[in-house]
Coordinates of C-alpha atoms and ligand atoms in Angstrom, one line a residue:
X84 CA 1.0 -30.4 -10.0
X85 CA 3.3 -28.2 -9.7
X86 CA 3.0 -24.1 -10.5
X87 CA 5.3 -21.0 -10.8
X88 CA 4.7 -17.2 -9.6
X89 CA 6.7 -14.7 -7.7
X90 CA 8.0 -15.3 -4.6
X91 CA 6.3 -12.4 -2.6
X92 CA 6.7 -13.6 1.8
X93 CA 7.0 -15.7 4.2
X94 CA 8.2 -19.2 5.2
X95 CA 6.8 -22.2 3.4
X96 CA 3.6 -23.2 3.3
X97 CA 0.7 -25.5 3.2
X98 CA -2.7 -25.4 3.6
X99 CA -6.7 -26.1 2.0
X100 CA -7.6 -24.1 -0.2
X101 CA -10.4 -21.1 -0.1
X102 CA -11.3 -20.2 -3.9
X103 CA -11.4 -16.6 -3.2
X104 CA -13.4 -15.1 -6.3
X105 CA -16.0 -12.4 -5.5
X106 CA -13.3 -9.3 -6.1
X107 CA -15.9 -8.1 -7.8
X108 CA -18.8 -7.8 -9.1
X109 CA -20.6 -7.4 -12.7
X110 CA -23.6 -6.1 -13.9
X111 CA -26.4 -8.2 -15.3
X112 CA -28.1 -6.8 -17.7
X113 CA -31.8 -8.0 -18.4
X114 CA -35.7 -7.2 -19.8
X115 CA -37.8 -7.2 -17.4
X116 CA -41.8 -8.3 -18.2
X117 CA -43.0 -7.1 -14.7
X118 CA -42.1 -4.1 -14.9
X119 CA -44.3 -3.2 -11.0
X120 CA -42.2 -5.4 -9.5
X121 CA -38.8 -4.3 -10.8
X122 CA -39.8 -1.2 -9.8
X123 CA -40.5 -2.4 -5.5
X124 CA -36.5 -4.3 -6.2
X125 CA -35.0 -0.9 -7.0
X126 CA -37.4 1.3 -3.9
X127 CA -36.3 -1.5 -2.2
X128 CA -32.6 -1.1 -1.7
X129 CA -31.8 3.0 -2.5
X130 CA -35.0 2.8 1.3
X131 CA -31.8 0.3 2.2
X132 CA -30.3 2.0 1.7
X133 CA -31.1 5.0 3.3
X134 CA -31.2 3.1 7.3
X135 CA -28.0 1.8 5.9
X136 CA -26.2 5.3 6.1
X137 CA -28.3 6.7 8.6
X138 CA -27.0 4.2 11.2
X139 CA -23.7 5.4 10.3
X140 CA -25.0 8.3 10.7
X141 CA -25.8 8.5 13.6
X142 CA -22.8 5.9 14.9
X143 CA -20.8 9.2 14.4
X144 CA -23.2 11.5 16.4
X145 CA -21.3 11.2 19.0
X146 CA -17.6 11.7 18.0
X147 CA -17.6 14.0 14.6
X148 CA -18.4 17.6 14.0
X149 CA -21.9 18.7 11.8
X150 CA -20.1 19.9 9.6
X151 CA -18.4 16.2 9.0
X152 CA -21.3 14.4 9.5
X153 CA -22.7 17.0 6.4
X154 CA -21.4 13.9 4.2
X155 CA -24.5 11.4 4.6
X156 CA -26.7 13.8 5.1
X157 CA -26.4 15.2 1.6
X158 CA -26.2 11.6 1.0
X159 CA -29.0 10.6 2.3
X160 CA -30.8 14.0 0.5
X161 CA -29.4 12.8 -3.0
X162 CA -31.1 9.2 -2.1
X163 CA -34.3 10.8 -1.4
X164 CA -34.2 13.3 -4.4
X165 CA -37.4 13.2 -6.4
X166 CA -35.3 14.1 -10.1
X167 CA -33.1 10.2 -9.0
X168 CA -35.7 8.1 -8.3
X169 CA -37.9 9.3 -10.9
X170 CA -34.7 9.0 -14.2
X171 CA -33.7 5.1 -11.8
X172 CA -37.6 4.2 -12.8
X173 CA -38.2 6.0 -15.5
X174 CA -35.4 3.7 -17.9
X175 CA -36.9 0.0 -15.8
X176 CA -39.8 1.7 -17.4
X177 CA -38.8 2.4 -20.5
X178 CA -36.5 -0.3 -22.1
X179 CA -37.8 -2.4 -20.0
X180 CA -34.4 -3.5 -18.0
X181 CA -33.4 -4.6 -14.3
X182 CA -32.5 -2.3 -11.7
X183 CA -28.9 -3.0 -11.9
X184 CA -28.8 -2.1 -15.8
X185 CA -31.5 0.9 -14.9
X186 CA -29.0 2.7 -12.6
X187 CA -26.0 1.7 -14.1
X188 CA -27.4 3.9 -16.8
X189 CA -29.0 7.1 -15.0
X190 CA -25.2 6.9 -12.1
X191 CA -23.1 7.4 -15.7
X192 CA -25.5 10.1 -16.8
X193 CA -24.7 12.0 -13.6
X194 CA -21.4 10.9 -13.2
X195 CA -20.5 12.5 -17.1
X196 CA -23.0 15.5 -16.1
X197 CA -20.7 17.1 -13.0
X198 CA -17.0 15.7 -14.2
X199 CA -17.6 17.7 -16.9
X200 CA -18.4 20.8 -15.0
X201 CA -15.1 22.8 -13.9
X202 CA -16.4 23.3 -10.3
X203 CA -14.4 21.1 -7.1
X204 CA -17.8 21.1 -5.6
X205 CA -19.1 19.3 -8.8
X206 CA -17.1 17.1 -9.1
X207 CA -16.5 15.9 -5.0
X208 CA -20.4 15.6 -6.2
X209 CA -19.6 13.2 -8.6
X210 CA -17.6 11.2 -6.5
X211 CA -20.4 11.8 -4.1
X212 CA -22.6 9.6 -6.3
X213 CA -20.4 7.1 -7.3
X214 CA -20.1 6.2 -3.9
X215 CA -23.3 6.3 -3.0
X216 CA -24.3 4.8 -6.0
X217 CA -21.8 2.0 -6.0
X218 CA -24.0 1.4 -2.4
X219 CA -27.3 0.6 -3.4
X220 CA -26.3 -1.7 -6.1
X221 CA -24.3 -3.6 -3.9
X222 CA -28.6 -3.9 -1.2
X223 CA -29.9 -3.7 -5.7
X224 CA -27.1 -7.3 -6.0
X225 CA -27.4 -8.1 -2.0
X226 CA -24.2 -8.0 -1.5
X227 CA -22.5 -7.0 1.7
X228 CA -19.4 -4.6 1.9
X229 CA -19.1 -5.8 5.1
X230 CA -19.9 -9.5 4.3
X231 CA -18.4 -11.5 7.2
X232 CA -15.8 -13.8 6.3
X233 CA -16.2 -17.4 6.9
X234 CA -12.7 -18.4 6.2
X235 CA -12.2 -21.9 8.2
X236 CA -8.2 -22.2 10.0
X237 CA -5.4 -22.9 8.2
X238 CA -7.6 -22.0 4.3
X239 CA -5.1 -20.8 1.1
X240 CA -6.4 -18.1 0.0
X241 CA -7.0 -18.4 -4.3
X242 CA -7.9 -15.7 -5.9
X243 CA -7.5 -14.4 -9.9
X244 CA -6.3 -10.7 -7.9
X245 CA -6.4 -8.6 -4.9
X246 CA -7.1 -5.4 -3.5
X247 CA -4.3 -4.3 -1.0
X248 CA -7.1 -3.4 1.2
X249 CA -9.4 -6.3 0.5
X250 CA -10.9 -7.2 3.7
X251 CA -9.5 -11.0 4.3
X252 CA -6.0 -9.2 3.3
X253 CA -7.2 -6.8 6.2
X254 CA -8.0 -9.6 9.1
X255 CA -5.7 -12.3 8.4
X256 CA -7.8 -14.6 10.4
X257 CA -6.7 -18.8 9.7
X258 CA -4.3 -16.9 5.8
X259 CA -1.6 -19.9 6.3
X260 CA -0.7 -18.4 2.4
X261 CA -2.0 -16.0 -0.1
X262 CA -2.2 -16.6 -4.0
X263 CA -3.4 -14.9 -7.3
X264 CA -3.0 -15.2 -11.2
X265 CA -2.4 -11.8 -11.0
X266 CA 0.4 -8.5 -9.9
X267 CA 4.3 -8.5 -8.8
X268 CA 7.4 -7.5 -6.6
X269 CA 6.6 -4.7 -5.9
X270 CA 2.7 -4.2 -5.3
X271 CA 0.9 -3.0 -3.1
X272 CA -1.2 -6.3 -2.9
X273 CA 2.9 -8.0 -1.7
X274 CA 4.2 -5.3 0.1
X275 CA 1.3 -5.9 2.2
X276 CA 1.3 -9.4 2.8
X277 CA 4.8 -8.9 3.6
X278 CA 4.0 -6.3 6.6
X279 CA 1.4 -8.5 7.7
X280 CA 3.9 -11.5 7.0
X281 CA 1.3 -14.0 5.3
X282 CA 3.2 -16.5 3.3
X283 CA 2.2 -15.5 -0.1
X284 CA 3.0 -16.8 -3.7
X285 CA 1.1 -14.3 -6.8
X286 CA 1.4 -14.7 -10.7
X287 CA 0.6 -18.4 -11.0
X288 CA -1.1 -19.0 -14.7
X289 CA -4.2 -20.2 -14.5
X290 CA -4.6 -21.0 -10.3
X291 CA -8.2 -20.1 -9.8
X292 CA -9.1 -22.6 -12.6
X293 CA -7.4 -25.4 -12.0
X294 CA -7.2 -25.6 -8.0
X295 CA -10.4 -26.3 -6.6
X296 CA -12.2 -25.8 -2.8
X297 CA -10.0 -28.0 -0.3
X298 CA -7.9 -29.4 -2.0
X299 CA -3.9 -30.0 -0.6
X300 CA -1.8 -27.7 -1.4
X301 CA 1.8 -26.1 -0.7
X302 CA 3.5 -22.8 -1.4
X303 CA 7.2 -22.4 -1.3
X304 CA 7.3 -17.8 -0.7
X305 CA 10.6 -18.0 -2.0
X306 CA 10.9 -20.1 -5.3
X307 CA 8.0 -18.9 -6.6
X308 CA 6.9 -22.1 -6.4
X309 CA 2.9 -23.9 -6.2
X310 CA 1.7 -28.3 -6.1
X311 CA -1.1 -28.2 -5.8
X312 CA -2.1 -31.9 -4.2
X313 CA 0.6 -32.5 -3.5
X314 CA 2.2 -36.4 -2.7
X315 CA 3.5 -37.7 0.3
X316 CA 6.6 -36.9 -0.4
X317 CA 6.4 -33.1 -1.6
X318 CA 4.3 -32.7 1.1
X319 CA 7.5 -34.7 3.8
X320 CA 9.7 -32.3 1.9
X321 CA 7.7 -29.5 2.9
X322 CA 7.6 -29.9 6.8
X323 CA 11.2 -30.6 6.9
X324 CA 11.6 -27.8 5.2
X325 CA 10.4 -25.6 7.0
X326 CA 11.2 -27.0 10.6
X327 CA 15.6 -25.9 9.5
X328 CA 13.9 -22.4 7.5
X329 CA 12.4 -21.7 11.6
X330 CA 15.9 -23.3 12.4
X331 CA 17.8 -20.6 10.7
X332 CA 15.4 -17.8 10.7
X333 CA 15.7 -18.6 15.0
X334 CA 19.7 -18.2 15.1
X335 CA 18.6 -15.3 13.4
X336 CA 16.2 -13.9 16.0
X337 CA 19.9 -12.0 18.7
X338 CA 20.1 -9.7 16.1
X339 CA 16.0 -8.3 16.5
X340 CA 18.0 -6.1 19.2
X341 CA 21.7 -5.7 18.5
X342 CA 22.7 -2.4 17.9
X343 CA 23.1 -2.1 14.0
X344 CA 26.2 -1.7 12.5
X345 CA 28.8 -3.6 10.5
X346 CA 31.5 -5.7 11.6
X347 CA 33.8 -2.7 10.7
X348 CA 32.0 -0.3 13.1
X349 CA 30.6 1.9 10.3
X350 CA 26.5 2.5 13.0
X351 CA 23.1 1.4 9.9
X352 CA 19.6 3.1 11.0
X353 CA 17.5 1.1 10.3
X354 CA 13.8 2.1 10.4
X355 CA 10.4 0.5 10.2
X356 CA 7.9 0.5 7.0
X357 CA 4.9 0.4 8.7
X358 CA 0.6 1.1 7.2
X359 CA -1.4 0.4 10.6
X360 CA -1.5 0.4 14.4
X361 CA -1.4 -3.6 14.8
X362 CA 2.4 -3.5 13.6
X363 CA 3.7 -1.4 17.0
X364 CA 4.0 -3.8 19.0
X365 CA 7.0 -6.6 16.9
X366 CA 8.4 -3.0 15.9
X367 CA 9.3 -2.7 19.9
X368 CA 10.8 -5.7 19.9
X369 CA 13.4 -4.7 17.6
X370 CA 16.2 -2.0 18.3
X371 CA 15.2 0.2 15.1
X372 CA 15.2 4.2 14.0
X373 CA 12.0 5.2 14.8
X374 CA 8.9 5.1 11.4
X375 CA 10.5 5.6 8.2
X376 CA 7.6 5.2 6.3
X377 CA 3.3 5.3 7.9
X378 CA 1.7 4.7 5.3
X379 CA -1.0 6.9 5.7
X380 CA -3.7 6.1 3.1
X381 CA -4.6 2.7 4.8
X382 CA -5.9 5.1 7.6
X383 CA -8.8 6.0 4.7
X384 CA -8.1 3.3 2.6
X385 CA -10.2 0.6 5.9
X386 CA -12.5 3.5 5.9
X387 CA -13.7 2.4 2.0
X388 CA -14.3 6.3 2.1
X389 CA -12.9 9.2 2.9
X390 CA -13.1 9.6 7.5
X391 CA -14.0 12.9 8.4
X392 CA -10.1 15.7 10.7
X393 CA -11.7 13.6 13.9
X394 CA -11.8 10.4 12.8
X395 CA -8.5 10.6 11.4
X396 CA -7.5 12.7 14.1
X397 CA -8.5 9.5 16.2
X398 CA -6.6 6.6 14.7
X399 CA -2.8 8.6 13.8
X400 CA -3.4 9.5 18.1
X401 CA -3.7 5.9 18.2
X402 CA 0.2 4.9 16.5
X403 CA 1.8 8.1 18.3
X404 CA 0.9 7.2 21.8
X405 CA 1.5 3.7 21.1
X406 CA 4.7 4.6 19.3
X407 CA 8.3 6.2 21.5
X408 CA 7.0 10.5 21.2
X409 CA 11.7 10.6 20.6
X410 CA 11.9 8.7 18.1
X411 CA 11.4 9.3 14.4
X412 CA 7.9 9.1 13.0
X413 CA 7.5 9.1 9.4
X414 CA 4.2 10.0 7.9
X415 CA 4.0 10.1 4.5
X416 CA 0.3 12.1 3.6
X417 CA -1.5 10.6 1.6
X418 CA -1.1 8.6 -1.3
X419 CA -4.2 7.3 -2.7
X420 CA -4.7 6.5 -6.7
X421 CA -2.7 3.4 -8.4
X422 CA -3.2 0.3 -6.4
X423 CA -5.1 1.9 -3.7
X424 CA -8.3 3.4 -4.7
X425 CA -11.7 3.6 -2.8
X426 CA -15.3 4.4 -4.1
X427 CA -15.7 7.0 -6.2
X428 CA -12.6 9.3 -5.4
X429 CA -9.4 8.7 -7.1
X430 CA -8.8 7.0 -10.6
X431 CA -11.0 4.2 -10.9
X432 CA -11.6 5.0 -15.1
X433 CA -8.6 5.7 -15.3
X434 CA -5.7 4.6 -18.4
X435 CA -2.9 4.3 -16.0
X436 CA -3.6 4.9 -13.1
X437 CA 0.3 4.5 -11.4
X438 CA 1.1 7.6 -14.5
X439 CA -2.7 9.7 -13.5
X440 CA -4.2 11.5 -10.4
X441 CA -2.5 10.4 -7.3
X442 CA -1.0 11.3 -4.0
X443 CA 0.1 14.9 -4.0
X444 CA -2.1 15.4 -7.2
X445 CA -4.6 13.8 -6.1
X446 CA -4.2 15.6 -3.2
X447 CA -3.3 19.5 -3.9
X448 CA -6.4 18.6 -6.4
X449 CA -8.7 17.9 -3.3
X450 CA -7.7 20.7 -1.1
X451 CA -9.8 21.3 1.6
X452 CA -9.9 16.8 1.9
X453 CA -6.1 17.6 2.5
X454 CA -5.9 20.7 4.9
X455 CA -8.4 17.7 7.5
X456 CA -5.4 15.5 7.0
X457 CA -2.7 18.0 7.7
X458 CA -4.1 19.8 11.0
X459 CA -5.5 15.7 11.8
X460 CA -1.9 14.9 11.7
X461 CA -0.3 18.0 13.0
X462 CA -3.2 17.3 16.3
X463 CA -2.1 14.7 16.6
X464 CA 1.4 13.8 16.6
X465 CA 1.7 16.8 19.3
X466 CA 3.4 16.4 21.6
X467 CA 6.5 13.8 19.6
X468 CA 9.8 15.2 19.3
X469 CA 11.2 14.0 15.6
X470 CA 8.5 14.4 13.1
X471 CA 9.0 14.3 9.4
X472 CA 6.2 14.8 7.3
X473 CA 6.6 12.6 3.8
X474 CA 5.6 13.7 0.8
X475 CA 4.5 11.6 -2.2
X476 CA 5.5 11.4 -5.7
X477 CA 6.4 15.1 -6.4
X478 CA 7.1 15.8 -9.9
X479 CA 8.0 19.7 -9.9
X480 CA 9.5 22.1 -7.8
X481 CA 5.4 24.0 -7.3
X482 CA 4.3 20.7 -5.4
X483 CA 6.8 21.3 -2.6
X484 CA 5.9 24.9 -2.6
X485 CA 1.3 24.3 -2.7
X486 CA 2.0 21.2 0.4
X487 CA 4.4 23.8 2.4
X488 CA 1.5 26.5 1.5
X489 CA -1.1 24.6 3.5
X490 CA 0.9 22.6 5.6
X491 CA 1.4 26.8 6.7
X492 CA -2.5 27.7 6.8
X493 CA -3.1 24.7 8.5
X494 CA -1.5 26.3 11.0
X495 CA -2.2 29.6 11.3
X496 CA -5.8 27.7 11.9
X497 CA -5.3 25.5 14.5
X498 CA -3.6 28.7 15.8
X499 CA -6.7 30.8 15.7
X500 CA -9.0 27.1 16.6
X501 CA -6.4 27.3 19.5
X502 CA -5.2 23.7 19.3
X503 CA -2.2 22.3 20.5
X504 CA -0.4 20.8 17.9
X505 CA 3.2 19.9 16.7
X506 CA 4.8 22.8 16.1
X507 CA 8.4 21.3 15.0
X508 CA 8.2 19.0 12.2
X509 CA 10.5 18.0 9.1
X510 CA 9.5 18.3 5.6
X511 CA 10.8 15.9 3.0
X512 CA 9.5 13.7 -0.5
X513 CA 10.0 10.5 -1.4
X514 CA 12.5 10.4 -4.2
X515 CA 10.4 8.1 -6.5
X516 CA 9.7 9.7 -10.2
X517 CA 13.4 9.6 -11.9
X518 CA 13.1 13.3 -13.0
X519 CA 13.9 14.7 -9.8
X520 CA 17.1 14.3 -9.9
X521 CA 17.2 17.2 -12.2
X522 CA 16.4 19.5 -9.9
X523 CA 17.5 17.9 -6.8
X524 CA 20.0 21.3 -6.0
X525 CA 17.1 23.1 -6.1
X526 CA 14.7 21.3 -4.5
X527 CA 16.8 20.7 -1.8
X528 CA 16.1 24.4 -0.7
X529 CA 12.9 23.8 0.4
X530 CA 13.6 20.7 1.8
X531 CA 14.8 18.4 4.4
X532 CA 14.9 14.5 3.4
X533 CA 14.4 11.9 0.7
X534 CA 13.1 8.7 0.8
X535 CA 13.9 6.6 -1.9
X536 CA 10.7 4.9 -3.2
X537 CA 12.1 2.4 -5.3
X538 CA 8.5 0.2 -5.8
X539 CA 7.8 3.8 -7.6
X540 CA 10.9 4.7 -9.1
X541 CA 11.6 1.6 -10.7
X542 CA 8.1 1.6 -12.6
X543 CA 9.3 4.4 -14.0
X544 CA 13.0 4.1 -15.0
X545 CA 12.6 0.5 -16.2
X546 CA 8.3 1.2 -17.3
X547 CA 7.6 -1.7 -16.4
X548 CA 5.0 -2.1 -14.2
X549 CA 5.5 -3.1 -10.7
X550 CA 2.6 -4.7 -10.4
X551 CA 2.5 -6.3 -13.3
X552 CA 3.3 -10.7 -13.3
X553 CA 4.0 -10.4 -17.3
X554 CA 6.7 -7.7 -17.1
X555 CA 8.0 -8.5 -14.1
X556 CA 10.9 -10.3 -14.8
X557 CA 12.1 -7.0 -16.2
X558 CA 11.6 -5.6 -13.2
X559 CA 15.0 -6.3 -11.6
X560 CA 16.9 -4.4 -8.7
X561 CA 19.7 -5.6 -10.2
X562 CA 19.0 -4.5 -13.9
X563 CA 22.7 -2.0 -14.2
X564 CA 20.7 0.5 -15.1
X565 CA 19.3 0.8 -12.4
X566 CA 21.9 0.8 -10.2
X567 CA 23.9 3.7 -11.6
X568 CA 21.3 5.7 -11.0
X569 CA 20.6 5.0 -7.5
X570 CA 23.7 5.5 -7.4
X571 CA 24.4 9.2 -8.8
X572 CA 21.4 10.4 -6.1
X573 CA 22.4 8.8 -3.7
X574 CA 25.8 11.0 -4.2
X575 CA 24.4 13.9 -5.6
X576 CA 21.9 14.4 -2.1
X577 CA 25.5 13.2 0.0
X578 CA 27.1 15.8 -1.4
X579 CA 24.2 18.8 -1.4
X580 CA 23.7 17.7 2.1
X581 CA 20.6 16.8 2.2
X582 CA 19.9 14.0 4.5
X583 CA 18.4 10.6 2.3
X584 CA 17.6 6.9 2.7
X585 CA 15.8 4.1 1.1
X586 CA 12.0 3.2 2.4
X587 CA 10.9 1.2 -0.9
X588 CA 11.8 -2.5 -0.9
X589 CA 14.0 -2.8 -1.8
X590 CA 16.1 -1.3 1.1
X591 CA 15.4 -5.2 2.9
X592 CA 16.9 -7.4 -0.5
X593 CA 19.5 -9.2 1.5
X594 CA 20.9 -8.6 -2.6
X595 CA 21.3 -5.2 -3.0
X596 CA 21.7 -4.1 1.0
X597 CA 25.9 -4.4 0.7
X598 CA 25.5 -3.2 -3.1
X599 CA 24.0 0.4 -1.0
X600 CA 26.0 0.7 1.7
X601 CA 28.9 0.6 -0.8
X602 CA 27.6 3.5 -2.4
X603 CA 27.0 5.5 0.9
X604 CA 24.0 5.0 2.2
X605 CA 23.4 4.4 5.3
X606 CA 19.4 5.1 6.2
X607 CA 17.1 2.1 5.0
X608 CA 13.2 1.4 5.7
X609 CA 12.5 -1.6 5.4
X610 CA 9.4 -3.7 6.8
X611 CA 9.5 -5.4 10.6
X612 CA 9.5 -8.3 9.9
X613 CA 12.5 -8.6 8.0
X614 CA 14.4 -6.3 10.7
X615 CA 16.4 -9.5 12.4
X616 CA 17.8 -11.0 9.2
X617 CA 18.8 -7.0 7.4
X618 CA 20.8 -6.9 10.8
X619 CA 22.1 -9.7 10.9
X620 CA 22.8 -10.3 7.4
X621 CA 25.4 -5.9 8.4
X622 CA 27.3 -8.1 12.0
X623 CA 28.7 -10.0 9.0
X624 CA 30.1 -7.7 6.5
X625 CA 32.1 -4.4 7.1
X626 CA 31.8 -1.4 5.0
X627 CA 35.4 -1.7 3.2
X628 CA 33.9 -4.6 1.7
X629 CA 31.4 -3.0 0.4
X630 CA 32.9 -0.5 -1.1
X631 CA 35.0 -2.4 -3.4
X632 CA 32.2 -4.7 -4.1
X633 CA 29.8 -1.0 -5.1
X634 CA 32.9 -0.5 -7.4
X635 CA 32.4 -3.6 -9.2
X636 CA 29.2 -4.1 -10.1
X637 CA 28.8 -0.9 -11.2
X638 CA 31.6 -1.5 -14.2
X639 CA 28.6 -4.7 -14.9
X640 CA 26.2 -4.0 -17.5
X641 CA 24.3 -8.4 -17.3
X642 CA 22.4 -8.7 -14.3
X643 CA 22.3 -11.5 -13.4
X644 CA 25.9 -11.3 -13.9
X645 CA 25.6 -8.7 -10.8
X646 CA 23.4 -11.1 -9.0
X647 CA 25.9 -14.6 -9.4
X648 CA 28.7 -11.8 -7.9
X649 CA 26.7 -10.7 -4.9
X650 CA 25.6 -14.6 -4.6
X651 CA 29.6 -15.3 -3.7
X652 CA 30.1 -12.3 -1.7
X653 CA 26.8 -13.1 0.5
X654 CA 27.7 -17.1 1.1
X655 CA 31.5 -16.2 2.4
X656 CA 31.1 -13.7 4.6
X657 CA 27.3 -14.3 5.3
X658 CA 27.0 -17.5 5.6
X659 CA 23.6 -18.6 7.7
X660 CA 22.1 -15.6 4.8
X661 CA 23.0 -17.2 1.7
X662 CA 21.3 -20.4 3.5
X663 CA 18.5 -18.9 4.1
X664 CA 17.8 -18.1 0.8
X665 CA 19.2 -21.0 -0.8
X666 CA 16.9 -23.6 1.9
X667 CA 14.0 -23.7 -1.3
X668 CA 15.8 -23.6 -4.7
Ligands
LIG976 C1 7.8 3.2 -3.5 O1 7.3 3.3 -4.2 O2 9.1 2.3 -3.2 C2 7.1 3.5 -1.7 C3 8.4 3.2 -0.9 O3 5.7 4.2 -1.5 P1 4.7 2.5 -2.3 O4 5.0 1.0 -2.6 O5 4.3 2.5 -0.9 O6 4.3 2.9 -3.3
LIG977 MG1 5.1 4.9 -4.0

């Protein structure tokens, strides 16, 4: 049976279906007769939660300061609070409700009480309650947060949706592929699978109800095609396509560490987007100029709660010590919110999380947390020669001014405390909210660079959710409005002499690269896995031809027409690259 979704990353692959349907839990609601045993169940879950938290606290005691351990102490105080315990037990008695239902009601009541008090420390309290409540709920439902995933080798994971921080993605062991029903081309799940080279197809309607465990399945990440229970013939074809695809890829391999320039000698900076230190070894094999985007929020997302400054520092230190200190290293400050949520923080209940409490908005409203991150970055970067700090989701001038004030505060603190830190760094922004274009003149006096984040920029420019498979057909790099807007932005940045790069996924899109070069873009930050293809293409084209192509493309009004034109253009100049993308169409 053939199904169709959105092809994301990797080579054509196959394996056995592994249904992964536990991504969220629902709260069971029923009436109970045996009240004492229900109360007992709640108390047991409470005790187990205290035990779990004490274990975490103990394991951190040697590495973090007393102040930083306070969060765990406050969790335990809350769990031992008799008012809280009797609120839940009363709810069980009063309404004959099961423990999960009673806990849910009490948590909602407490969280909304604290949220409605306009004071940062009370807002923090509501987050603590939500986070701790989730842990008790997990224990009541006997779900282990860190349950060891036991995935058989050669599994193709099938899920309704999957968070970019799901352990299945983080560990990605034994995974031959990933297929989901929900999710679009620029969702963070897509970005992570590309980063980690997991073959994936997202947005395949009804796949979780059609596929059965252990069935054979083939996925084709270039065309988005999925074949369930393939015939021998289909298997044979998939194997021969995969072999051809791998042969072509190995012919691109020499470009992995060649100087990155066009045939007429124009140098282009190719930098890397990474989220994990584990990606550095493959980055080191390339001739990349440095790291153009380090998604620092994954430090927090991996811990599923806010790690103290010391832990963040150690994780970042690992990054700096694994990479070259003289190369460019761009750390993006926390970009939490949207589809990157940790329990108890940010925007779990927002109606429009991508338009809401995200990134710099979240950080500036939580200066204590933000200061800890800033301190940990500056400390870990001690010795780095080319540090860049990048602020996500900037939508106005004040956000930059406030952020710079916090950096100054962190520097004063570190000086006072005699702690070594990186004294020289550049500060810039993600250009991902289109209206920033109109204040770029003034902003450019406050910042050193901009990096265009097309994943968000396009969703805001076209009013098209980047992670929604239903509107994925609209999320097009070849949309004339997108191309014209990018052309204006790159030209304006060049006129203002402010450094401009692109770190959104469009920067590694083979069909967009020649157009972007023709617009004058010379700095691209891409997933390390796309490096050799990018460089191979570069070695087949000239800047003069790119400029001519761009000029022509900018006069066209149809995305299809643009795509066909570029397709033909690549075929004539870089046949193997063309073949790679056409092989499986
Ligand atoms: C972007 O928006 O283009 C970007 C690079 O950031 P993220 O995908 O992490 O939102
Ligand atoms: Mg973004």
